[in-house]
Amino acid sequence: MSLKFASNSGFACSPVSKCLAVLVGGFHVASHVPALESFFRKIVTGPDRIDSLNSFSRYLGAKFLFLDTKNTIFCCVIIYLFRILERRYGSLKFASNLIMSCVLSMSTEMLLEQYFETKNFGPLCLVMPLYIPWFREVPVVSASHYGPVSISGKSINYLLCLQLALATKGSLLATLSAFVSGLFVYCTPLKKFSLPGWMGSIFSKTIGRIINTYPSSDTGLMGATLEIQRSQHTEALENQLMRARNRFQVPVNGGGRQLRLDEMWGGLAGAGAAGPAHPNLPVIQSQVQTLVDMGFTRERAETALRQARNNLDEATNILLQDM
């Protein structure tokens, strides 16, 4: 019984997300280059009204430029966290939904800015709609509790969203329009829209060869989705062990010590490690059956029980360490 996962580090298997992060960060860095200062000054001081092709192009440029370095970093972190959606949908489907939600969000944002006479900088129309599938499809795993407040692995992303949304009046309007467009795209049949496959093939054979990376076979988990699966698998094993104790009235080793999750995943060093297996030691068949019910083979269960001298806690830990 073994668990194998892919890497969760970097932008592995997420070329579209990597392109977005490079685009946002690179555009901001380029705006501070003295040779390009006049070009970006035209974007920043663009007209409030869109009445020509030139003003429209300057308006589009403003939608990819954060004036604040802090907001640029926050946006890149959000894109990095959203890369798990690309791994779930696939790059072509992810890009299709992203383009459709961006077009709807930018159109709505343009109307609101003309009505309220405000202006927003930054690609909120790209990243904010992704909070809809992030909220609906990525489950919450509680990490810690601070009184009645539960802080999960998704909380940091929501805090970054608030930081970007509440920066200015224009950013708040842009965020609201992005959420509306996200609901239209990800909660309606529009979600089925997909770009032609030949476009994905062209991207993969050109830019994809340069920017796309793949995880190595000896890395850890890939993204939050598989990390959640491992946490759920661990919790299920622990619940089975506790039910087995109650069924067979097995005493807990050490006067009440309970099995901890950190012990399951390699935290047993120096904590009473079991000795070598005793081939002639008889095992308790009820405990063997308990381990078999948890998904381990009978042979491995008997070996672990002999090594742990029929201690069910230690035998379970030995088997979990080998996963």
Short mmCIF file of C-alpha atoms in Angstrom, two decimals:
data_model
loop_
_atom_site.label_atom_id
_atom_site.label_comp_id
_atom_site.label_asym_id
_atom_site.label_seq_id
_atom_site.Cartn_x
_atom_site.Cartn_y
_atom_site.Cartn_z
CA MET A 1 0.00 0.00 0.00
CA SER A 2 1.73 3.16 -1.15
CA LEU A 3 0.74 6.73 -1.90
CA LYS A 4 2.41 8.60 -4.76
CA PHE A 5 1.82 12.24 -5.47
CA ALA A 6 3.28 14.80 -7.83
CA SER A 7 5.06 18.00 -6.88
CA ASN A 8 3.29 20.97 -5.33
CA SER A 9 6.21 23.36 -5.74
CA GLY A 10 6.43 26.02 -8.42
CA PHE A 11 4.29 26.28 -11.53
CA ALA A 12 4.70 22.66 -12.63
CA CYS A 13 2.03 21.73 -15.19
CA SER A 14 0.63 25.29 -15.02
CA PRO A 15 1.93 27.17 -18.08
CA VAL A 16 -1.01 29.60 -18.30
CA SER A 17 -0.67 30.61 -14.64
CA LYS A 18 3.06 31.07 -15.11
CA CYS A 19 2.45 33.32 -18.13
CA LEU A 20 0.02 35.46 -16.12
CA ALA A 21 2.47 35.83 -13.22
CA VAL A 22 5.30 36.77 -15.58
CA LEU A 23 3.03 39.22 -17.41
CA VAL A 24 1.88 41.00 -14.24
CA GLY A 25 5.31 41.08 -12.61
CA GLY A 26 7.18 41.91 -15.82
CA PHE A 27 4.83 44.76 -16.73
CA HIS A 28 5.35 46.34 -13.31
CA VAL A 29 9.15 45.97 -13.47
CA ALA A 30 9.20 47.43 -16.98
CA SER A 31 7.28 50.48 -15.78
CA HIS A 32 10.28 51.38 -13.58
CA VAL A 33 12.81 51.20 -16.40
CA PRO A 34 13.92 54.77 -17.31
CA ALA A 35 13.96 54.02 -21.05
CA LEU A 36 10.25 53.04 -20.92
CA GLU A 37 9.14 55.81 -18.60
CA SER A 38 7.47 57.91 -21.31
CA PHE A 39 5.52 54.90 -22.62
CA PHE A 40 4.07 53.97 -19.24
CA ARG A 41 3.38 57.62 -18.41
CA LYS A 42 0.97 57.68 -21.34
CA ILE A 43 -0.81 54.65 -19.89
CA VAL A 44 -1.06 56.09 -16.39
CA THR A 45 -2.24 59.50 -17.59
CA GLY A 46 -4.63 58.05 -20.15
CA PRO A 47 -7.98 59.73 -20.87
CA ASP A 48 -10.95 59.02 -18.65
CA ARG A 49 -13.24 58.66 -21.67
CA ILE A 50 -12.79 56.00 -24.36
CA ASP A 51 -13.49 57.72 -27.66
CA SER A 52 -10.81 56.37 -29.99
CA LEU A 53 -8.64 53.34 -30.69
CA ASN A 54 -5.67 55.04 -29.05
CA SER A 55 -7.56 55.72 -25.82
CA PHE A 56 -8.90 52.15 -25.81
CA SER A 57 -5.39 50.68 -26.18
CA ARG A 58 -4.16 52.86 -23.30
CA TYR A 59 -7.14 51.70 -21.26
CA LEU A 60 -6.21 48.05 -21.89
CA GLY A 61 -2.63 48.77 -20.88
CA ALA A 62 -3.82 50.15 -17.56
CA LYS A 63 -5.62 46.84 -16.89
CA PHE A 64 -2.30 44.99 -16.79
CA LEU A 65 -0.31 47.47 -14.72
CA PHE A 66 -0.27 47.79 -10.93
CA LEU A 67 1.19 51.11 -9.79
CA ASP A 68 1.93 49.73 -6.32
CA THR A 69 4.66 47.11 -5.91
CA LYS A 70 2.83 45.60 -2.94
CA ASN A 71 -0.30 44.96 -4.97
CA THR A 72 1.80 43.46 -7.76
CA ILE A 73 3.31 40.95 -5.33
CA PHE A 74 -0.10 40.13 -3.88
CA CYS A 75 -1.52 39.52 -7.37
CA CYS A 76 1.36 37.19 -8.27
CA VAL A 77 0.79 35.22 -5.05
CA ILE A 78 -2.93 34.90 -5.90
CA ILE A 79 -2.07 33.62 -9.37
CA TYR A 80 0.33 31.12 -7.81
CA LEU A 81 -2.42 29.83 -5.50
CA PHE A 82 -4.91 29.60 -8.38
CA ARG A 83 -2.58 27.33 -10.36
CA ILE A 84 -4.35 24.32 -8.82
CA LEU A 85 -7.45 25.26 -10.84
CA GLU A 86 -5.43 24.99 -14.03
CA ARG A 87 -4.18 21.56 -12.96
CA ARG A 88 -7.75 20.50 -12.27
CA TYR A 89 -9.33 21.81 -15.49
CA GLY A 90 -6.38 21.47 -17.86
CA SER A 91 -4.57 24.43 -19.43
CA LEU A 92 -6.87 24.77 -22.45
CA LYS A 93 -10.09 24.72 -20.44
CA PHE A 94 -8.58 27.00 -17.80
CA ALA A 95 -7.50 29.52 -20.44
CA SER A 96 -10.92 29.37 -22.14
CA ASN A 97 -12.82 30.19 -18.96
CA LEU A 98 -10.22 32.79 -18.03
CA ILE A 99 -10.56 34.66 -21.33
CA MET A 100 -14.36 34.61 -21.24
CA SER A 101 -14.57 35.83 -17.64
CA CYS A 102 -11.93 38.51 -18.35
CA VAL A 103 -13.85 39.88 -21.34
CA LEU A 104 -17.13 40.00 -19.39
CA SER A 105 -15.46 41.53 -16.35
CA MET A 106 -13.60 44.18 -18.34
CA SER A 107 -16.75 45.16 -20.23
CA THR A 108 -18.72 45.57 -17.02
CA GLU A 109 -15.84 47.37 -15.35
CA MET A 110 -15.58 49.78 -18.28
CA LEU A 111 -19.25 50.73 -17.99
CA LEU A 112 -19.03 51.21 -14.23
CA GLU A 113 -15.92 53.36 -14.50
CA GLN A 114 -17.57 55.57 -17.09
CA TYR A 115 -20.64 55.94 -14.90
CA PHE A 116 -18.86 56.56 -11.57
CA GLU A 117 -15.99 58.51 -13.18
CA THR A 118 -13.26 56.43 -11.62
CA LYS A 119 -10.32 54.42 -12.91
CA ASN A 120 -8.68 51.19 -11.78
CA PHE A 121 -5.19 49.88 -12.47
CA GLY A 122 -4.22 46.23 -12.43
CA PRO A 123 -5.47 42.91 -13.87
CA LEU A 124 -8.30 42.38 -11.39
CA CYS A 125 -10.50 41.36 -14.31
CA LEU A 126 -8.18 38.36 -14.80
CA VAL A 127 -7.72 37.04 -11.26
CA MET A 128 -10.86 38.01 -9.34
CA PRO A 129 -13.33 35.82 -11.31
CA LEU A 130 -11.28 32.78 -10.29
CA TYR A 131 -12.43 33.23 -6.70
CA ILE A 132 -15.80 31.75 -7.74
CA PRO A 133 -14.48 28.25 -8.60
CA TRP A 134 -11.95 28.57 -5.77
CA PHE A 135 -14.79 29.07 -3.29
CA ARG A 136 -17.12 26.46 -4.80
CA GLU A 137 -14.77 23.62 -5.75
CA VAL A 138 -11.72 23.68 -3.46
CA PRO A 139 -12.71 22.21 -0.07
CA VAL A 140 -11.66 23.81 3.20
CA VAL A 141 -9.17 22.05 5.46
CA SER A 142 -8.89 23.70 8.89
CA ALA A 143 -5.30 24.39 9.85
CA SER A 144 -5.68 26.06 13.24
CA HIS A 145 -8.23 27.73 15.49
CA TYR A 146 -8.01 31.14 17.16
CA GLY A 147 -10.96 31.16 19.50
CA PRO A 148 -14.13 30.79 17.40
CA VAL A 149 -12.25 31.63 14.19
CA SER A 150 -10.97 28.79 12.04
CA ILE A 151 -7.97 29.61 9.81
CA SER A 152 -7.70 27.32 6.80
CA GLY A 153 -5.27 27.01 3.94
CA LYS A 154 -7.64 29.15 1.82
CA SER A 155 -7.74 32.07 4.26
CA ILE A 156 -4.58 33.76 3.00
CA ASN A 157 -6.06 33.97 -0.48
CA TYR A 158 -9.21 35.66 0.80
CA LEU A 159 -7.14 38.17 2.78
CA LEU A 160 -5.17 39.04 -0.35
CA CYS A 161 -8.47 39.51 -2.19
CA LEU A 162 -9.64 42.01 0.43
CA GLN A 163 -6.34 43.88 0.21
CA LEU A 164 -6.66 44.35 -3.55
CA ALA A 165 -10.42 44.97 -3.57
CA LEU A 166 -10.46 47.65 -0.86
CA ALA A 167 -7.45 49.61 -2.10
CA THR A 168 -9.48 52.22 -4.03
CA LYS A 169 -13.01 52.90 -5.19
CA GLY A 170 -12.06 51.77 -8.68
CA SER A 171 -10.63 48.47 -7.44
CA LEU A 172 -13.81 47.78 -5.48
CA LEU A 173 -15.94 48.29 -8.59
CA ALA A 174 -13.54 46.12 -10.60
CA THR A 175 -13.77 43.34 -8.01
CA LEU A 176 -17.58 43.42 -7.96
CA SER A 177 -17.77 43.25 -11.75
CA ALA A 178 -15.23 40.39 -11.73
CA PHE A 179 -17.31 38.41 -9.23
CA VAL A 180 -20.43 38.89 -11.36
CA SER A 181 -18.62 37.73 -14.49
CA GLY A 182 -17.19 34.76 -12.56
CA LEU A 183 -20.70 33.72 -11.56
CA PHE A 184 -21.86 33.92 -15.17
CA VAL A 185 -18.95 31.84 -16.46
CA TYR A 186 -18.42 29.24 -13.75
CA CYS A 187 -22.03 28.74 -12.59
CA THR A 188 -23.76 28.56 -15.97
CA PRO A 189 -23.41 26.50 -19.17
CA LEU A 190 -20.80 29.06 -20.29
CA LYS A 191 -18.34 26.98 -18.29
CA LYS A 192 -18.45 24.38 -21.08
CA PHE A 193 -16.98 26.84 -23.57
CA SER A 194 -13.53 25.81 -24.78
CA LEU A 195 -11.06 27.19 -27.26
CA PRO A 196 -10.25 25.05 -30.31
CA GLY A 197 -7.77 22.29 -29.66
CA TRP A 198 -5.42 23.50 -32.39
CA MET A 199 -4.84 26.71 -30.43
CA GLY A 200 -3.67 24.68 -27.45
CA SER A 201 -1.42 22.63 -29.72
CA ILE A 202 0.20 25.76 -31.15
CA PHE A 203 0.77 27.15 -27.66
CA SER A 204 2.28 23.86 -26.44
CA LYS A 205 4.65 23.62 -29.40
CA THR A 206 5.85 27.23 -29.15
CA ILE A 207 5.68 29.07 -25.84
CA GLY A 208 4.82 25.92 -23.92
CA ARG A 209 8.19 24.34 -24.73
CA ILE A 210 9.91 27.26 -23.03
CA ILE A 211 7.81 27.89 -19.94
CA ASN A 212 6.14 24.58 -19.12
CA THR A 213 7.74 22.40 -16.44
CA TYR A 214 6.87 18.96 -15.14
CA PRO A 215 7.26 17.53 -11.63
CA SER A 216 9.90 14.94 -10.92
CA SER A 217 8.83 11.52 -9.67
CA ASP A 218 10.37 11.94 -6.21
CA THR A 219 8.67 15.15 -5.12
CA GLY A 220 5.85 15.73 -2.67
CA LEU A 221 2.21 16.61 -3.19
CA MET A 222 0.91 18.58 -6.17
CA GLY A 223 -1.30 21.43 -5.10
CA ALA A 224 -3.96 21.77 -2.45
CA THR A 225 -6.33 19.20 -3.98
CA LEU A 226 -4.03 16.20 -3.46
CA GLU A 227 -2.87 17.57 -0.13
CA ILE A 228 -6.49 17.57 0.97
CA GLN A 229 -6.84 13.98 -0.23
CA ARG A 230 -3.86 12.92 1.87
CA SER A 231 -5.30 14.69 4.92
CA GLN A 232 -8.65 12.99 4.42
CA HIS A 233 -6.94 9.62 3.97
CA THR A 234 -4.98 10.13 7.19
CA GLU A 235 -8.11 11.13 9.09
CA ALA A 236 -9.95 8.05 7.82
CA LEU A 237 -7.13 5.77 9.00
CA GLU A 238 -7.11 7.41 12.40
CA ASN A 239 -10.88 7.01 12.74
CA GLN A 240 -10.60 3.33 11.83
CA LEU A 241 -7.92 2.85 14.47
CA MET A 242 -10.05 4.51 17.14
CA ARG A 243 -13.06 2.36 16.21
CA ALA A 244 -10.86 -0.72 16.41
CA ARG A 245 -9.74 0.22 19.91
CA ASN A 246 -13.33 0.58 21.03
CA ARG A 247 -14.37 -2.69 19.36
CA PHE A 248 -11.59 -4.84 20.81
CA GLN A 249 -11.00 -2.72 23.95
CA VAL A 250 -7.32 -2.29 23.12
CA PRO A 251 -5.60 -0.12 25.73
CA VAL A 252 -3.84 2.98 24.45
CA ASN A 253 -0.08 2.78 24.91
CA GLY A 254 1.46 5.05 27.52
CA GLY A 255 -1.64 5.66 29.64
CA GLY A 256 -3.78 7.62 27.22
CA ARG A 257 -1.36 8.73 24.49
CA GLN A 258 -3.30 9.18 21.26
CA LEU A 259 -2.06 8.71 17.74
CA ARG A 260 -1.08 12.08 16.29
CA LEU A 261 -1.05 13.07 12.63
CA ASP A 262 2.55 14.24 12.76
CA GLU A 263 3.55 10.76 13.93
CA MET A 264 1.77 9.26 10.93
CA TRP A 265 3.95 11.20 8.52
CA GLY A 266 7.41 10.72 9.88
CA GLY A 267 7.39 12.34 13.30
CA LEU A 268 8.30 9.22 15.26
CA ALA A 269 12.05 9.67 15.36
CA GLY A 270 13.27 9.04 18.87
CA ALA A 271 9.76 8.43 20.21
CA GLY A 272 10.04 4.85 21.24
CA ALA A 273 10.77 3.26 17.88
CA ALA A 274 10.00 -0.44 17.66
CA GLY A 275 12.73 -3.04 17.49
CA PRO A 276 13.35 -5.71 14.87
CA ALA A 277 10.66 -8.21 13.99
CA HIS A 278 10.43 -11.45 16.02
CA PRO A 279 9.54 -14.24 13.53
CA ASN A 280 8.47 -16.70 16.25
CA LEU A 281 6.30 -14.24 18.20
CA PRO A 282 2.60 -15.20 17.95
CA VAL A 283 0.32 -12.36 16.87
CA ILE A 284 -3.18 -11.53 18.01
CA GLN A 285 -5.48 -12.35 15.12
CA SER A 286 -8.06 -9.72 16.09
CA GLN A 287 -5.38 -7.03 15.77
CA VAL A 288 -4.26 -8.49 12.44
CA GLN A 289 -7.83 -8.27 11.18
CA THR A 290 -8.05 -4.66 12.39
CA LEU A 291 -5.04 -3.70 10.30
CA VAL A 292 -6.34 -5.65 7.31
CA ASP A 293 -9.64 -3.74 7.57
CA MET A 294 -7.62 -0.53 7.40
CA GLY A 295 -6.29 -1.56 3.98
CA PHE A 296 -2.96 -3.23 4.78
CA THR A 297 -2.08 -6.73 3.62
CA ARG A 298 -2.16 -9.55 6.14
CA GLU A 299 1.53 -10.30 5.67
CA ARG A 300 2.57 -6.73 6.35
CA ALA A 301 0.17 -6.49 9.29
CA GLU A 302 1.65 -9.60 10.93
CA THR A 303 5.22 -8.38 10.35
CA ALA A 304 4.43 -4.98 11.87
CA LEU A 305 2.73 -6.54 14.90
CA ARG A 306 5.73 -8.80 15.54
CA GLN A 307 8.05 -5.83 15.24
CA ALA A 308 5.86 -3.84 17.65
CA ARG A 309 5.44 -6.84 20.00
CA ASN A 310 1.64 -6.89 19.46
CA ASN A 311 1.25 -3.18 20.21
CA LEU A 312 -1.49 -2.01 17.83
CA ASP A 313 -0.49 1.66 18.09
CA GLU A 314 3.14 1.07 17.18
CA ALA A 315 2.25 -1.43 14.46
CA THR A 316 -0.04 1.11 12.82
CA ASN A 317 2.66 3.78 12.99
CA ILE A 318 5.19 1.39 11.42
CA LEU A 319 2.83 0.67 8.51
CA LEU A 320 2.03 4.35 8.01
CA GLN A 321 5.70 5.29 7.93
CA ASP A 322 6.21 2.91 5.00
CA MET A 323 3.45 4.56 2.91
#
